Amino acid sequence: LEAASEALDLFKELGQAASEATALQTVIRARLTNAEPSEALRLAKAAHQRAKRTGSARGEAAALQAVANVCIHIRAPAEARQALHNAQAIYRKLKDRRKEAAVLTSAINAHTLTGSVEDALEAAQAARAICREVKDRRQESAILELVSQIHVECGELGQAA
């Protein structure tokens, strides 16, 4: 945690938004592992405000994804969905289809938390279409695994296989 926090601070200082986003995810995972979700959420929201202030669209979208991931972890799906919606809009504007697919993949989990199977499957379908478009087979397989889990939980074993 100490090294990741130090890296995060250095990336902020250097203005390297992509590296800062990666370090932020590491710090957040560590905070969640240490059962410190409120600190993880505080860090993610602070990163979002900082990115917004500095005009870093990519940094803002990455921080919103971090906020959403923490919200999914603490079972706050409404806030997660809102953050993901905003992140998706930014990535769409930036024409970053891979990141848009990643946001939609997280949305599958947020919708699943609320029991909204239809919305989860719609997000999966949209994410998978993007993955096919950009030829990201690895992300597509992760999406298919999530869809299979949803079908198993719904008792739709034929759909899961």
CSV table of C-alpha atoms in Angstrom, one decimal:
chain,number,residue,atom,x,y,z
A,1,LEU,CA,0.0,0.0,0.0
A,2,GLU,CA,2.8,2.4,0.8
A,3,ALA,CA,4.6,1.9,-2.5
A,4,ALA,CA,1.3,2.2,-4.5
A,5,SER,CA,0.4,5.4,-2.6
A,6,GLU,CA,3.8,6.9,-3.3
A,7,ALA,CA,3.5,6.0,-7.0
A,8,LEU,CA,0.0,7.6,-7.0
A,9,ASP,CA,1.4,10.8,-5.6
A,10,LEU,CA,4.3,10.8,-8.1
A,11,PHE,CA,2.0,10.2,-11.1
A,12,LYS,CA,-0.2,13.1,-9.9
A,13,GLU,CA,2.8,15.3,-9.6
A,14,LEU,CA,4.0,14.4,-13.1
A,15,GLY,CA,0.5,14.8,-14.6
A,16,GLN,CA,0.5,11.2,-16.0
A,17,ALA,CA,-3.2,10.5,-15.9
A,18,ALA,CA,-3.1,7.0,-17.3
A,19,SER,CA,-0.4,5.8,-14.8
A,20,GLU,CA,-2.2,7.7,-12.0
A,21,ALA,CA,-5.4,5.7,-12.9
A,22,THR,CA,-3.5,2.4,-12.7
A,23,ALA,CA,-1.9,3.3,-9.4
A,24,LEU,CA,-5.3,4.5,-8.0
A,25,GLN,CA,-6.8,1.1,-8.8
A,26,THR,CA,-4.0,-0.6,-6.9
A,27,VAL,CA,-4.4,1.7,-3.9
A,28,ILE,CA,-8.2,1.1,-4.0
A,29,ARG,CA,-7.8,-2.7,-4.2
A,30,ALA,CA,-5.5,-2.5,-1.2
A,31,ARG,CA,-7.9,-0.3,0.8
A,32,LEU,CA,-10.8,-2.7,0.0
A,33,THR,CA,-8.6,-5.7,1.0
A,34,ASN,CA,-7.8,-4.0,4.3
A,35,ALA,CA,-11.5,-3.5,4.9
A,36,GLU,CA,-11.3,0.3,4.4
A,37,PRO,CA,-14.0,1.0,1.8
A,38,SER,CA,-14.7,4.5,3.0
A,39,GLU,CA,-11.1,5.5,2.4
A,40,ALA,CA,-11.2,3.8,-1.0
A,41,LEU,CA,-14.3,5.7,-2.0
A,42,ARG,CA,-12.8,9.0,-0.6
A,43,LEU,CA,-9.6,8.4,-2.8
A,44,ALA,CA,-11.6,7.6,-5.9
A,45,LYS,CA,-13.9,10.7,-5.5
A,46,ALA,CA,-10.9,12.9,-4.8
A,47,ALA,CA,-9.2,11.6,-8.0
A,48,HIS,CA,-12.4,12.4,-9.9
A,49,GLN,CA,-12.6,16.0,-8.6
A,50,ARG,CA,-8.8,16.5,-9.3
A,51,ALA,CA,-9.2,15.2,-12.9
A,52,LYS,CA,-12.3,17.3,-13.5
A,53,ARG,CA,-10.4,20.4,-12.1
A,54,THR,CA,-7.4,19.8,-14.4
A,55,GLY,CA,-9.5,19.0,-17.4
A,56,SER,CA,-8.3,15.5,-17.8
A,57,ALA,CA,-11.2,13.7,-19.5
A,58,ARG,CA,-9.4,10.3,-19.4
A,59,GLY,CA,-8.5,10.8,-15.8
A,60,GLU,CA,-12.0,11.8,-15.0
A,61,ALA,CA,-13.4,8.7,-16.7
A,62,ALA,CA,-10.9,6.4,-15.0
A,63,ALA,CA,-11.7,7.9,-11.6
A,64,LEU,CA,-15.4,7.5,-12.2
A,65,GLN,CA,-14.7,3.8,-13.0
A,66,ALA,CA,-12.8,3.6,-9.7
A,67,VAL,CA,-15.8,5.2,-7.8
A,68,ALA,CA,-18.1,2.6,-9.5
A,69,ASN,CA,-15.9,-0.3,-8.6
A,70,VAL,CA,-15.8,0.7,-4.9
A,71,CYS,CA,-19.6,1.3,-5.0
A,72,ILE,CA,-20.1,-2.2,-6.5
A,73,HIS,CA,-17.9,-3.6,-3.7
A,74,ILE,CA,-19.9,-1.9,-1.0
A,75,ARG,CA,-23.2,-2.8,-2.6
A,76,ALA,CA,-24.2,0.7,-3.7
A,77,PRO,CA,-25.4,-0.1,-7.2
A,78,ALA,CA,-27.3,3.2,-7.9
A,79,GLU,CA,-24.2,5.3,-7.3
A,80,ALA,CA,-22.1,2.8,-9.3
A,81,ARG,CA,-24.5,2.9,-12.3
A,82,GLN,CA,-24.4,6.7,-12.3
A,83,ALA,CA,-20.6,6.8,-12.2
A,84,LEU,CA,-20.4,4.2,-15.0
A,85,HIS,CA,-23.0,6.1,-17.1
A,86,ASN,CA,-20.8,9.3,-16.8
A,87,ALA,CA,-17.6,7.4,-17.5
A,88,GLN,CA,-19.1,5.7,-20.6
A,89,ALA,CA,-20.2,9.1,-21.9
A,90,ILE,CA,-16.7,10.4,-21.6
A,91,TYR,CA,-15.1,7.4,-23.3
A,92,ARG,CA,-17.7,7.6,-26.1
A,93,LYS,CA,-16.8,11.3,-26.6
A,94,LEU,CA,-13.1,10.3,-26.7
A,95,LYS,CA,-13.9,7.5,-29.1
A,96,ASP,CA,-12.2,5.0,-26.8
A,97,ARG,CA,-14.2,1.9,-27.6
A,98,ARG,CA,-12.1,-0.5,-25.4
A,99,LYS,CA,-12.6,1.6,-22.3
A,100,GLU,CA,-16.3,1.9,-23.1
A,101,ALA,CA,-16.6,-1.9,-23.2
A,102,ALA,CA,-14.8,-2.1,-19.9
A,103,VAL,CA,-17.3,0.4,-18.4
A,104,LEU,CA,-20.2,-1.7,-19.8
A,105,THR,CA,-18.6,-4.8,-18.3
A,106,SER,CA,-18.6,-3.2,-14.9
A,107,ALA,CA,-22.2,-2.1,-15.5
A,108,ILE,CA,-23.1,-5.8,-15.8
A,109,ASN,CA,-22.1,-6.3,-12.1
A,110,ALA,CA,-23.9,-3.1,-11.0
A,111,HIS,CA,-27.1,-4.2,-12.6
A,112,THR,CA,-26.8,-7.7,-11.2
A,113,LEU,CA,-26.6,-6.3,-7.7
A,114,THR,CA,-30.0,-4.7,-8.1
A,115,GLY,CA,-31.5,-7.9,-9.6
A,116,SER,CA,-32.0,-6.2,-13.0
A,117,VAL,CA,-31.1,-9.2,-15.1
A,118,GLU,CA,-32.5,-7.6,-18.3
A,119,ASP,CA,-30.3,-4.5,-17.9
A,120,ALA,CA,-27.3,-6.6,-17.1
A,121,LEU,CA,-27.8,-8.7,-20.2
A,122,GLU,CA,-28.3,-5.5,-22.3
A,123,ALA,CA,-25.0,-4.1,-21.0
A,124,ALA,CA,-23.3,-7.4,-21.7
A,125,GLN,CA,-24.7,-7.5,-25.3
A,126,ALA,CA,-23.4,-3.9,-25.9
A,127,ALA,CA,-20.0,-4.6,-24.4
A,128,ARG,CA,-19.7,-7.8,-26.4
A,129,ALA,CA,-20.5,-5.9,-29.6
A,130,ILE,CA,-17.8,-3.4,-28.9
A,131,CYS,CA,-15.3,-6.2,-28.1
A,132,ARG,CA,-16.1,-7.8,-31.4
A,133,GLU,CA,-15.7,-4.5,-33.2
A,134,VAL,CA,-12.2,-3.9,-31.7
A,135,LYS,CA,-11.3,-7.6,-31.8
A,136,ASP,CA,-10.8,-7.9,-28.0
A,137,ARG,CA,-11.3,-11.6,-27.5
A,138,ARG,CA,-10.1,-11.6,-23.9
A,139,GLN,CA,-12.6,-9.0,-22.8
A,140,GLU,CA,-15.3,-10.8,-24.8
A,141,SER,CA,-14.6,-14.0,-23.0
A,142,ALA,CA,-14.8,-12.3,-19.6
A,143,ILE,CA,-18.2,-10.9,-20.6
A,144,LEU,CA,-19.4,-14.3,-21.7
A,145,GLU,CA,-18.3,-15.7,-18.3
A,146,LEU,CA,-20.4,-13.0,-16.5
A,147,VAL,CA,-23.4,-13.8,-18.7
A,148,SER,CA,-23.0,-17.5,-17.9
A,149,GLN,CA,-23.0,-16.7,-14.2
A,150,ILE,CA,-26.2,-14.6,-14.6
A,151,HIS,CA,-28.0,-17.5,-16.4
A,152,VAL,CA,-26.8,-20.0,-13.8
A,153,GLU,CA,-28.1,-17.8,-11.0
A,154,CYS,CA,-31.5,-17.4,-12.8
A,155,GLY,CA,-31.7,-21.2,-13.3
A,156,GLU,CA,-31.4,-20.9,-17.0
A,157,LEU,CA,-28.8,-23.7,-17.3
A,158,GLY,CA,-29.3,-24.1,-21.1
A,159,GLN,CA,-28.4,-20.5,-21.7
A,160,ALA,CA,-25.4,-20.7,-19.4
A,161,ALA,CA,-23.7,-23.6,-21.2
